[in-house]
Coordinates of C-alpha atoms in Angstrom, one line a residue:
M413 CA 17.1 10.6 -51.1
L414 CA 15.8 9.7 -47.6
S415 CA 18.2 10.1 -44.7
R416 CA 19.1 7.1 -42.5
N417 CA 16.5 8.5 -39.7
E418 CA 13.5 9.3 -41.9
P419 CA 12.0 5.8 -42.2
Q420 CA 11.9 5.7 -38.4
V421 CA 10.4 9.1 -38.2
Y422 CA 7.6 8.0 -40.7
A423 CA 7.1 4.7 -38.9
R424 CA 6.6 6.7 -35.5
R425 CA 4.1 9.1 -37.3
L426 CA 2.3 6.2 -38.8
R427 CA 1.9 4.3 -35.5
A428 CA 0.6 7.6 -33.9
V429 CA -2.1 7.9 -36.4
L430 CA -2.8 4.2 -36.3
I431 CA -3.2 4.4 -32.5
R432 CA -5.2 7.4 -32.7
S433 CA -7.8 5.9 -35.0
I434 CA -8.2 2.7 -33.0
P435 CA -11.4 2.5 -31.0
L436 CA -9.5 0.8 -28.1
L437 CA -8.3 3.9 -26.8
E438 CA -11.7 4.7 -25.6
A439 CA -12.2 1.3 -24.5
R440 CA -14.7 0.3 -22.2
G441 CA -17.0 -2.5 -21.3
I442 CA -16.4 -5.7 -23.1
V443 CA -12.9 -4.7 -24.4
I444 CA -11.8 -4.0 -20.8
V445 CA -12.9 -7.4 -19.8
V446 CA -11.2 -9.1 -22.6
L447 CA -7.9 -7.4 -21.6
A448 CA -8.8 -8.4 -18.1
G449 CA -8.8 -12.0 -19.3
V450 CA -5.5 -11.5 -21.0
V451 CA -4.0 -10.0 -17.9
G452 CA -5.3 -13.1 -15.7
V453 CA -3.7 -15.5 -18.1
M454 CA -0.3 -13.5 -17.8
A455 CA -0.7 -13.6 -14.2
G456 CA -1.5 -17.4 -13.9
V457 CA 1.6 -18.2 -16.0
L458 CA 4.1 -15.9 -14.2
V459 CA 2.8 -16.8 -10.8
T460 CA 3.0 -20.6 -11.6
A461 CA 6.6 -19.8 -13.2
M462 CA 7.8 -17.9 -10.0
S463 CA 6.6 -20.6 -7.7
Q464 CA 8.0 -23.5 -9.6
M465 CA 11.3 -21.5 -9.5
V466 CA 11.3 -21.2 -5.9
Q467 CA 10.3 -24.8 -5.6
G468 CA 13.3 -25.9 -7.7
M469 CA 15.7 -23.7 -5.8
H470 CA 14.7 -25.4 -2.5
G471 CA 15.2 -28.9 -4.1
L472 CA 18.5 -27.7 -5.3
L473 CA 19.7 -26.0 -2.0
F474 CA 17.9 -28.0 0.6
G475 CA 17.2 -31.4 -1.1
V476 CA 13.3 -31.1 -1.0
Q477 CA 12.0 -33.8 -2.8
P478 CA 9.5 -33.2 -5.9
G479 CA 6.1 -32.2 -4.6
G480 CA 7.6 -31.5 -0.9
R481 CA 7.8 -28.2 0.9
L482 CA 10.7 -26.8 2.7
S483 CA 8.8 -25.7 5.8
A484 CA 7.1 -29.1 5.9
M485 CA 10.6 -30.8 6.5
F486 CA 10.8 -32.2 10.3
S487 CA 14.6 -31.2 10.3
L488 CA 17.3 -30.0 7.7
S489 CA 19.1 -33.0 6.1
D490 CA 22.5 -31.2 6.6
P491 CA 23.3 -28.4 9.4
V492 CA 25.1 -26.8 6.8
Q493 CA 22.1 -25.8 5.1
A494 CA 21.3 -23.3 7.8
A495 CA 23.9 -20.9 6.1
I496 CA 22.0 -20.9 2.9
P497 CA 19.8 -18.1 3.9
A498 CA 22.9 -16.2 4.7
I499 CA 24.2 -16.7 1.0
G500 CA 20.7 -15.6 -0.1
G501 CA 21.4 -12.4 1.9
I502 CA 24.6 -11.9 0.3
L503 CA 23.1 -12.1 -3.3
L504 CA 20.5 -9.7 -2.3
G505 CA 23.1 -7.3 -0.7
L506 CA 24.9 -7.4 -4.1
S507 CA 21.6 -6.5 -5.7
V508 CA 21.2 -3.6 -3.4
V509 CA 24.7 -2.3 -4.2
W510 CA 24.1 -2.6 -7.9
L511 CA 20.6 -0.8 -7.6
R512 CA 22.4 2.0 -5.7
K513 CA 25.1 2.9 -8.1
R514 CA 22.5 2.9 -10.7
K515 CA 20.5 5.4 -8.5
F516 CA 17.1 3.6 -8.7
R517 CA 14.4 5.0 -6.7
T518 CA 12.3 2.9 -4.2
P519 CA 10.0 0.7 -6.3
V520 CA 6.5 1.5 -6.7
D521 CA 3.8 -1.2 -5.6
P522 CA 0.2 -1.9 -7.0
I523 CA -1.4 0.0 -4.1
E524 CA 0.9 3.0 -4.2
A525 CA 0.6 2.9 -7.9
N526 CA -3.2 3.2 -8.0
A527 CA -3.3 5.7 -4.9
L528 CA -0.6 8.3 -6.2
Y529 CA 0.1 7.5 -9.9
G530 CA -3.2 6.7 -11.6
G531 CA -1.9 2.8 -11.9
R532 CA 1.5 3.6 -13.7
M533 CA 4.1 1.2 -12.9
S534 CA 7.5 0.6 -14.1
L535 CA 8.6 -2.8 -15.5
T536 CA 11.8 -2.1 -14.2
D537 CA 10.4 -2.1 -10.6
T538 CA 8.5 -5.0 -11.2
F539 CA 11.4 -7.3 -12.3
I540 CA 13.6 -6.0 -9.7
I541 CA 10.8 -6.8 -6.8
A542 CA 10.1 -10.3 -8.5
G543 CA 13.9 -11.1 -8.7
Q544 CA 14.5 -10.0 -5.1
T545 CA 11.5 -11.9 -3.8
I546 CA 12.7 -15.2 -5.6
I547 CA 16.0 -14.9 -4.2
S548 CA 14.8 -14.2 -0.8
S549 CA 12.3 -16.9 -0.6
G550 CA 14.1 -19.6 -2.8
F551 CA 17.2 -19.4 -0.3
G552 CA 15.0 -19.8 2.8
A553 CA 14.2 -16.3 4.1
S554 CA 10.9 -16.4 6.0
V555 CA 8.8 -14.2 3.6
G556 CA 6.1 -15.0 1.2
L557 CA 6.0 -14.7 -2.6
E558 CA 2.5 -12.9 -2.8
A559 CA 4.2 -9.6 -2.9
G560 CA 6.3 -10.5 -6.0
Y561 CA 3.1 -12.4 -7.4
T562 CA 0.9 -9.2 -7.4
Q563 CA 4.0 -6.8 -8.5
V564 CA 4.4 -8.9 -11.6
G565 CA 0.6 -9.4 -12.2
S566 CA 0.0 -5.6 -11.7
G567 CA 3.2 -4.4 -13.3
L568 CA 2.5 -6.2 -16.8
A569 CA -1.3 -5.0 -16.5
S570 CA 0.1 -1.4 -16.2
R571 CA 2.4 -1.8 -19.1
L572 CA -0.4 -3.2 -21.3
A573 CA -2.9 -0.5 -20.3
R574 CA -0.5 2.2 -21.0
A575 CA 0.7 0.9 -24.3
L576 CA -2.8 0.9 -25.4
R577 CA -3.0 4.4 -24.0
L578 CA -6.3 3.6 -21.9
R579 CA -7.8 6.2 -19.5
R580 CA -6.7 6.6 -16.1
N581 CA -9.4 4.8 -14.4
D582 CA -9.1 1.8 -16.8
V583 CA -5.4 1.5 -16.1
R584 CA -6.0 1.4 -12.3
I585 CA -8.8 -1.2 -12.9
L586 CA -6.3 -3.5 -14.9
V587 CA -3.6 -3.0 -12.3
G588 CA -6.3 -4.3 -9.7
C589 CA -7.1 -7.2 -12.1
G590 CA -3.3 -8.0 -12.5
A591 CA -3.1 -8.5 -8.6
A592 CA -6.4 -10.1 -8.5
G593 CA -5.2 -12.6 -11.0
A594 CA -2.0 -13.2 -9.2
I595 CA -3.7 -14.0 -5.9
A596 CA -6.3 -16.1 -7.7
A597 CA -3.5 -18.3 -9.1
A598 CA -1.5 -18.4 -6.0
F599 CA -4.4 -19.9 -3.8
D600 CA -6.6 -21.3 -6.5
A601 CA -9.3 -19.1 -5.4
P602 CA -11.0 -16.7 -7.7
L603 CA -13.2 -15.0 -5.4
T604 CA -10.3 -14.2 -2.9
G605 CA -8.2 -12.9 -5.8
A606 CA -11.0 -10.7 -6.8
F607 CA -11.9 -9.3 -3.6
Y608 CA -8.1 -8.8 -3.0
G609 CA -8.3 -6.3 -6.2
F610 CA -11.3 -4.7 -4.8
E611 CA -10.4 -4.1 -1.3
L612 CA -6.4 -3.6 -1.6
V613 CA -5.8 -2.5 -5.0
I614 CA -8.6 -0.7 -6.6
G615 CA -9.8 0.5 -3.2
I616 CA -13.6 0.1 -4.0
Y617 CA -16.2 -2.4 -4.9
S618 CA -18.5 -1.4 -7.9
V619 CA -20.8 -2.8 -10.5
A620 CA -18.6 -1.5 -13.2
N621 CA -15.5 -3.3 -12.0
V622 CA -17.1 -6.7 -11.2
A623 CA -16.7 -8.1 -14.6
P624 CA -13.2 -7.5 -15.6
V625 CA -11.9 -8.3 -12.0
M626 CA -13.7 -11.6 -11.9
T627 CA -12.6 -12.3 -15.5
A628 CA -9.0 -11.8 -14.7
A629 CA -9.2 -13.9 -11.4
I630 CA -11.1 -16.9 -13.1
C631 CA -8.6 -16.8 -16.1
A632 CA -5.6 -16.7 -13.7
S633 CA -6.9 -19.6 -11.6
L634 CA -7.6 -21.8 -14.4
T635 CA -4.3 -20.8 -16.1
A636 CA -2.4 -22.0 -12.9
E637 CA -4.1 -25.3 -13.0
V638 CA -3.3 -26.0 -16.5
F639 CA 0.4 -25.1 -15.8
G640 CA 0.7 -27.2 -12.7
G641 CA 0.2 -24.5 -9.9
V642 CA -0.1 -26.0 -6.5
P643 CA -3.3 -25.0 -4.7
F644 CA -3.6 -23.6 -1.2
P645 CA -2.7 -26.4 1.4
L646 CA -5.8 -26.1 3.4
E647 CA -7.7 -29.4 3.5
L648 CA -10.4 -30.0 6.2
A649 CA -13.4 -32.3 6.3
G650 CA -15.8 -33.3 9.0
L651 CA -15.6 -30.2 11.0
P652 CA -18.0 -30.0 13.6
A653 CA -21.4 -27.8 13.6
L654 CA -21.1 -24.5 15.0
T655 CA -23.1 -23.4 18.2
A656 CA -24.5 -20.1 19.1
S657 CA -22.5 -20.0 22.2
Q658 CA -19.2 -20.3 20.3
Y659 CA -19.6 -17.1 18.3
L660 CA -18.5 -15.1 21.5
P661 CA -15.3 -16.9 21.8
F662 CA -14.4 -16.6 18.3
L663 CA -15.4 -12.8 18.3
L664 CA -12.7 -12.7 21.1
L665 CA -10.3 -14.8 19.0
G666 CA -10.7 -12.1 16.2
L667 CA -9.9 -9.2 18.5
L668 CA -6.8 -11.3 19.6
G669 CA -5.9 -11.9 16.0
G670 CA -6.2 -7.9 15.3
A671 CA -4.1 -7.3 18.3
A672 CA -1.5 -9.7 17.4
S673 CA -1.4 -8.3 13.9
I674 CA -0.7 -4.8 15.4
A675 CA 2.1 -6.2 17.6
I676 CA 3.7 -8.1 14.6
M677 CA 4.0 -4.7 12.4
H678 CA 5.2 -3.1 15.2
L679 CA 8.0 -5.7 15.7
V680 CA 9.0 -5.8 12.0
S681 CA 9.4 -1.7 12.2
L682 CA 11.3 -2.2 15.6
I683 CA 13.5 -4.9 14.0
E684 CA 14.2 -2.7 10.8
R685 CA 15.1 0.3 13.0
G686 CA 17.5 -1.9 15.1
F687 CA 19.2 -3.0 11.9
A688 CA 19.3 0.6 10.8
R689 CA 21.1 1.5 14.1
L690 CA 23.9 -0.9 13.4
S691 CA 26.9 0.9 12.0
I692 CA 27.1 -1.4 8.9
D693 CA 26.0 -0.8 5.4
A694 CA 22.5 -1.7 4.4
S695 CA 23.9 -4.2 1.7
L696 CA 25.2 -6.3 4.7
R697 CA 22.0 -6.4 6.6
P698 CA 20.4 -9.3 4.8
F699 CA 23.5 -11.3 5.3
I700 CA 23.1 -11.0 9.2
G701 CA 19.5 -11.6 8.9
G702 CA 20.1 -14.6 7.1
I703 CA 22.3 -15.9 9.7
L704 CA 19.8 -15.4 12.3
V705 CA 16.9 -17.1 10.1
G706 CA 19.2 -20.1 9.4
L707 CA 19.9 -20.6 13.0
L708 CA 16.1 -20.8 13.9
G709 CA 15.7 -23.0 10.8
L710 CA 18.0 -25.4 12.6
V711 CA 15.3 -25.7 15.3
T712 CA 12.6 -26.2 13.0
P713 CA 12.4 -25.7 9.1
Q714 CA 9.0 -24.6 9.8
V715 CA 10.1 -21.0 10.1
L716 CA 11.7 -21.1 6.4
S717 CA 10.3 -19.7 3.4
S718 CA 6.7 -18.9 3.0
G719 CA 5.2 -21.7 5.3
H720 CA 2.8 -23.6 3.0
G721 CA 4.2 -27.0 4.0
A722 CA 4.2 -25.9 7.7
L723 CA 0.6 -24.8 7.4
H724 CA -0.5 -28.0 5.8
R725 CA 1.2 -29.9 8.8
E726 CA -0.4 -27.7 11.6
F727 CA -3.8 -28.6 10.0
A728 CA -3.1 -32.5 9.5
M729 CA -1.4 -33.2 12.7
N730 CA -2.6 -32.5 16.3
Y731 CA 0.3 -31.0 18.1
G732 CA 0.5 -30.0 21.8
I733 CA 0.1 -26.5 22.9
A734 CA 3.6 -26.2 23.9
V735 CA 4.9 -27.2 20.5
V736 CA 2.4 -24.9 18.7
A737 CA 3.3 -21.9 20.8
S738 CA 7.1 -22.5 20.2
V739 CA 6.6 -22.6 16.5
F740 CA 4.7 -19.5 16.6
V741 CA 7.4 -17.6 18.3
L742 CA 10.2 -18.9 16.1
K743 CA 8.1 -18.2 12.9
L744 CA 7.4 -14.7 14.1
A745 CA 10.9 -14.0 14.8
A746 CA 12.2 -15.3 11.6
S747 CA 9.5 -13.4 9.7
A748 CA 10.4 -10.3 11.4
I749 CA 14.1 -10.8 11.2
S750 CA 13.8 -11.5 7.6
L751 CA 11.8 -8.3 6.6
G752 CA 13.7 -6.1 9.2
S753 CA 17.0 -7.2 7.7
G754 CA 16.0 -6.3 4.1
F755 CA 14.8 -9.4 2.5
R756 CA 12.1 -8.8 -0.2
G757 CA 8.7 -10.2 0.3
G758 CA 5.8 -9.7 2.5
L759 CA 3.7 -11.1 5.4
F760 CA 0.6 -12.3 3.4
F761 CA 1.3 -16.1 3.9
A762 CA 3.3 -15.6 7.3
S763 CA 0.1 -14.1 8.7
L764 CA -2.0 -16.8 7.6
F765 CA 0.4 -19.6 9.3
L766 CA 0.8 -17.3 12.2
G767 CA -3.0 -16.6 12.6
A768 CA -3.8 -20.6 12.4
L769 CA -1.0 -21.1 15.2
L770 CA -2.7 -18.5 17.2
G771 CA -6.1 -20.2 16.6
K772 CA -4.8 -23.4 18.0
I773 CA -3.3 -21.8 20.9
F774 CA -6.6 -20.2 21.8
A775 CA -8.4 -23.5 21.3
G776 CA -6.0 -25.1 23.8
V777 CA -6.5 -22.3 26.3
M778 CA -10.3 -22.5 26.0
A779 CA -10.1 -26.4 26.6
V780 CA -8.6 -25.4 29.8
V781 CA -10.4 -22.4 30.9
S782 CA -13.9 -23.4 29.6
P783 CA -14.0 -26.9 28.2
A784 CA -18.0 -26.8 27.8
T785 CA -17.5 -24.3 25.1
G786 CA -16.1 -27.2 22.8
I787 CA -13.9 -25.0 20.5
D788 CA -12.5 -27.1 17.7
P789 CA -8.9 -26.6 17.2
A790 CA -9.3 -26.7 13.3
V791 CA -12.3 -24.3 13.3
A792 CA -10.3 -22.0 15.7
A793 CA -7.2 -22.1 13.3
V794 CA -9.1 -21.0 10.4
V795 CA -10.8 -18.3 12.4
G796 CA -7.4 -17.3 13.8
M797 CA -5.9 -17.4 10.3
T798 CA -8.0 -15.0 8.8
S799 CA -8.5 -12.6 11.6
L800 CA -4.7 -11.9 12.1
A801 CA -4.2 -12.0 8.4
V802 CA -7.0 -9.2 8.0
G803 CA -5.1 -7.0 10.3
V804 CA -1.8 -7.4 8.5
V805 CA -3.0 -7.7 4.8
G806 CA -6.3 -5.9 5.2
G807 CA -9.7 -6.9 3.3
P808 CA -12.1 -8.7 5.7
L809 CA -13.9 -10.0 2.7
T810 CA -10.9 -11.2 0.8
M811 CA -9.9 -13.3 3.8
T812 CA -13.6 -14.6 4.4
F813 CA -13.6 -16.0 0.8
L814 CA -10.1 -17.5 1.2
A815 CA -11.4 -19.4 4.4
L816 CA -14.5 -20.4 2.1
E817 CA -13.0 -21.3 -1.0
S818 CA -10.1 -23.2 0.7
T819 CA -12.1 -25.3 3.3
R820 CA -15.4 -25.5 1.0
D821 CA -17.4 -25.2 4.2
L822 CA -20.1 -22.6 3.9
T823 CA -21.0 -22.9 7.6
L824 CA -17.6 -21.2 8.7
T825 CA -18.2 -18.3 6.4
G826 CA -20.4 -16.4 9.0
V827 CA -18.0 -16.8 12.0
V828 CA -15.0 -16.1 10.0
L829 CA -16.5 -13.0 8.7
A830 CA -17.7 -11.8 12.1
A831 CA -14.2 -12.6 13.5
S832 CA -12.5 -10.7 10.6
I833 CA -14.9 -7.6 11.1
M834 CA -13.8 -7.5 14.6
A835 CA -10.0 -7.6 13.7
A836 CA -10.5 -4.9 10.8
I837 CA -12.2 -2.6 13.3
L838 CA -9.8 -3.0 16.2
V839 CA -6.8 -2.4 13.5
R840 CA -8.5 0.5 12.0
E841 CA -9.6 2.2 15.2
T842 CA -6.2 1.8 17.3
F843 CA -3.6 1.6 14.4
G844 CA -5.1 2.6 11.3
Y845 CA -2.8 0.7 8.7
S846 CA -2.3 -2.5 7.2
F847 CA 1.2 -3.6 6.8
S848 CA 1.6 -2.3 3.3
T849 CA 0.3 1.1 4.3
W850 CA 2.1 1.4 7.4
R851 CA 5.3 0.6 5.5
F852 CA 4.3 3.7 3.2
H853 CA 3.8 5.6 6.5
L854 CA 7.3 4.9 7.9
R855 CA 8.7 6.3 4.6
G856 CA 6.7 9.4 5.0
E857 CA 3.7 8.8 2.8
T858 CA 0.3 9.5 3.9
I859 CA -1.8 7.2 1.9
R860 CA -3.9 4.6 3.8
S861 CA -5.4 2.6 1.0
A862 CA -5.4 2.4 -3.0
H863 CA -8.1 5.2 -3.3
D864 CA -7.1 7.6 -6.1
V865 CA -5.7 10.6 -4.4
G866 CA -3.0 11.1 -6.8
W867 CA -5.1 14.2 -8.2
M868 CA -4.7 15.7 -4.7
R869 CA -1.0 15.7 -5.2
S870 CA -1.2 17.9 -8.4
L871 CA -4.1 20.2 -6.7
T872 CA -1.2 22.4 -5.1
V873 CA -1.7 25.8 -3.4
G874 CA 0.7 27.2 -6.3
S875 CA -2.1 26.1 -8.7
M876 CA -5.1 27.7 -6.9
M877 CA -3.7 31.0 -5.3
R878 CA -4.4 34.4 -6.4
K879 CA -1.3 36.4 -7.3
D880 CA -2.8 39.9 -7.4
V881 CA -2.6 40.1 -3.8
R882 CA -2.7 43.8 -1.9
T883 CA 0.2 44.4 0.3
I884 CA 1.2 47.2 2.7
D885 CA 4.3 48.1 4.7
A886 CA 4.1 46.6 8.2
S887 CA 5.3 49.9 9.6
T888 CA 2.4 51.9 8.1
T889 CA 0.6 53.6 11.3
L890 CA -3.2 52.9 11.8
G891 CA -4.5 56.4 10.4
A892 CA -2.4 56.2 7.2
F893 CA -3.8 52.7 6.9
R894 CA -7.2 53.9 6.9
K895 CA -6.5 56.8 4.4
E896 CA -4.8 54.5 2.0
I897 CA -7.3 51.9 2.3
P898 CA -10.7 53.0 2.7
L899 CA -13.4 50.5 4.1
G900 CA -14.9 48.5 1.3
S901 CA -11.9 48.9 -1.1
A902 CA -10.4 45.3 0.1
Q903 CA -11.5 42.7 2.6
R904 CA -7.9 41.8 3.5
V905 CA -4.4 43.0 3.1
I906 CA -1.0 41.4 3.6
A907 CA 1.5 43.4 5.9
V908 CA 4.9 42.9 4.7
D909 CA 8.5 44.4 5.6
E910 CA 10.9 46.1 3.3
G911 CA 11.9 43.0 1.4
R912 CA 8.3 41.9 1.1
H913 CA 8.7 39.4 3.7
Y914 CA 5.5 38.2 5.1
V915 CA 4.3 39.9 8.8
G916 CA 0.8 38.9 8.8
V917 CA -3.0 39.5 7.5
L918 CA -4.8 42.6 8.1
I919 CA -8.6 42.5 8.0
V920 CA -9.6 45.9 6.9
A921 CA -13.2 46.1 8.7
E922 CA -11.2 45.4 12.0
L923 CA -8.5 47.8 11.5
H924 CA -11.2 50.5 10.8
S925 CA -13.3 49.7 13.9
E926 CA -10.0 49.6 15.8
L927 CA -10.0 52.1 19.0
S928 CA -6.1 52.0 19.2
N929 CA -4.3 55.3 18.7
G930 CA -3.8 56.4 15.0
E931 CA -0.1 56.1 15.3
T932 CA -0.2 52.5 16.1
P933 CA 1.7 50.3 13.4
V934 CA -0.4 48.0 11.8
R935 CA 2.5 45.4 12.4
S936 CA 1.0 45.1 16.0
L937 CA -2.6 44.5 14.6
A938 CA -1.8 41.7 12.1
Q939 CA -3.2 38.2 12.4
F940 CA -2.0 34.8 11.4
K941 CA 1.5 35.7 11.7
D942 CA 2.6 31.9 12.0
A943 CA 0.1 30.6 9.6
V944 CA 1.3 30.7 6.1
L945 CA 1.1 28.5 2.8
V946 CA 3.7 27.5 0.3
P947 CA 3.1 26.8 -3.4
T948 CA 4.0 23.0 -3.2
M949 CA 1.4 22.2 -0.5
N950 CA -1.4 19.9 -1.9
V951 CA -5.0 20.6 -1.1
Q952 CA -5.0 18.2 2.0
S953 CA -2.2 20.1 3.8
A954 CA -3.6 23.5 2.9
A955 CA -6.8 22.4 4.4
E956 CA -5.3 21.1 7.5
T957 CA -3.3 24.7 7.9
F958 CA -6.4 26.5 7.5
Q959 CA -8.2 24.2 10.1
R960 CA -5.4 24.8 12.7
A961 CA -5.3 28.5 12.1
G962 CA -8.9 29.3 12.0
A963 CA -8.6 31.5 9.0
E964 CA -10.5 32.1 6.1
E965 CA -7.5 33.5 3.8
L966 CA -4.0 32.9 4.2
A967 CA -0.9 34.3 2.5
V968 CA 1.2 32.0 0.2
V969 CA 4.8 32.5 0.6
E970 CA 7.9 31.4 -1.4
D971 CA 9.3 29.2 1.4
F972 CA 9.1 29.0 5.3
A973 CA 12.5 30.7 5.8
D974 CA 12.4 33.9 3.9
R975 CA 8.4 34.0 3.7
V976 CA 8.4 36.3 0.7
V977 CA 4.8 36.9 -0.4
L978 CA 3.7 35.4 -3.6
G979 CA 0.0 35.4 -3.3
L980 CA -3.4 34.6 -1.3
L981 CA -5.5 31.6 -1.0
T982 CA -9.0 31.6 0.4
E983 CA -10.4 28.6 2.2
S984 CA -13.7 28.6 0.1
H985 CA -11.8 28.6 -3.0
L986 CA -9.7 25.8 -1.9
M987 CA -12.8 23.6 -0.8
R988 CA -14.5 24.4 -4.1
R989 CA -11.9 23.4 -6.1
Y990 CA -11.4 20.2 -3.9
A991 CA -15.2 19.3 -4.2
E992 CA -14.9 19.7 -8.2
E993 CA -11.8 17.3 -8.3
L994 CA -13.4 14.8 -5.8
D995 CA -16.7 14.8 -7.8
K996 CA -14.6 14.3 -11.0
A997 CA -12.6 11.4 -9.7
R998 CA -15.9 9.7 -8.5
R999 CA -17.5 10.1 -11.8
D1000 CA -14.3 8.5 -13.4
L1001 CA -14.3 5.6 -10.8
S1002 CA -17.9 4.9 -11.4
G1003 CA -17.4 5.0 -15.2
E1004 CA -19.8 8.1 -15.6
G1005 CA -17.2 10.2 -17.2

């Protein structure tokens, strides 16, 4: 007679046998493309659902009419509505308390997942970020939904890939497909979504990745259209032809956009540190931030939520430079306060809106300083929009395709790409981070892109070191050392004290040619006394230590405090292992392995 648990055991065994026998486990080519299409459809549905949920909240809380946008309102219908962001801050604070009690770790986003964890993402993280983003934007905080969109698309793609036990690189590709589909659905722009996946989430463009990522982006865009997704609100027609003399001013605008993006990222971090210095619990910070954002919303609702309606207004109406500059300052303050106080979201759409405002300000200034250039405000707004967004989000091609797909004007592509590249170069050379990777840096992470460096974390000193290290008491005299360790018997010996604590490295050939008195203790002749490795160091940290010390071989100690010797590692072995793993990672990425 079977016990109660035996049927479940047999079921698990049967499932394991079936999974091992399914060719999908070694899926490549067309199967990955099919899965990418499924991921795109899921992303399109979820992006549309999240957008409609937030729109419904705006209608319920702020009285926004169907089809309208919160940030397109000229004023709040009731001053009491300025308190709504603070109420959202209370709800977000309660969620922080709830997560803290359950000891949830910091959620992993698609870029971090692909860089460090082979695309592994938690569904719990996904739903937490999506829910907090909906609350933040739905209650009027000046944040975009794009971070929530990409988290949902990539999170479900990761879960699907892992359920089918796909290879590490296939999981990473599908995570990129999820993000690409999310952005494509959000902006009705398949090329933009695809290159978002390439540049920001997969980390590289390759021929092997084109079909699945494009499939996901197209399927997501079509799905969003079927379910009533709202396209990107950029409707331009009759733009003047560009002249050669206008390229130089637009390149200057690209540099200004890059500089502004750096300033914005620093401002967000500064405000975040300011809130951290307040002697209040982190769960109360969104409430305070919500109060400040609500007060700014009383001045103009254009600063509230992501800013779709406000961007549409800026392109549809011709405001004076003073009005545009004031909206720029207010939106910048609202976004920085929202993110700095702990609201969940991103700067994707805020950077587009702020960039468009910056472009209009630039056109207004140029009309006074050099009217002969004939800079059109609408064209300047598009160039400024993409330039500033490249600095914040990253991805010059992503933003160039966004301008192309939203304006349908091919003549703009060249100047937009040139200005975007100028912004990207300035940010990379002077700052080195996009907004996402900058926030990783503030948390202590070293990643700067979605390139797969997770294998570097597992390639540790402990896994590469030699344990058969030869040691000698540091108090041994030079004469005794020469007798005990003849020339040619070893290249290097580690000098230790009585407790096997590290003292330094002794180079045998040098000690045999040393002219000092034979009674000199070898302790005084030891090298690299302050340069040691520990087993938990990854290959990158170890290589930096070798470079700083100028050593070819270093001791591995248990920890930096006691420095008990465990082994030895040579620089040549470390670099050889690094090259082997790097070559393997490249083969996996190109689909050769």
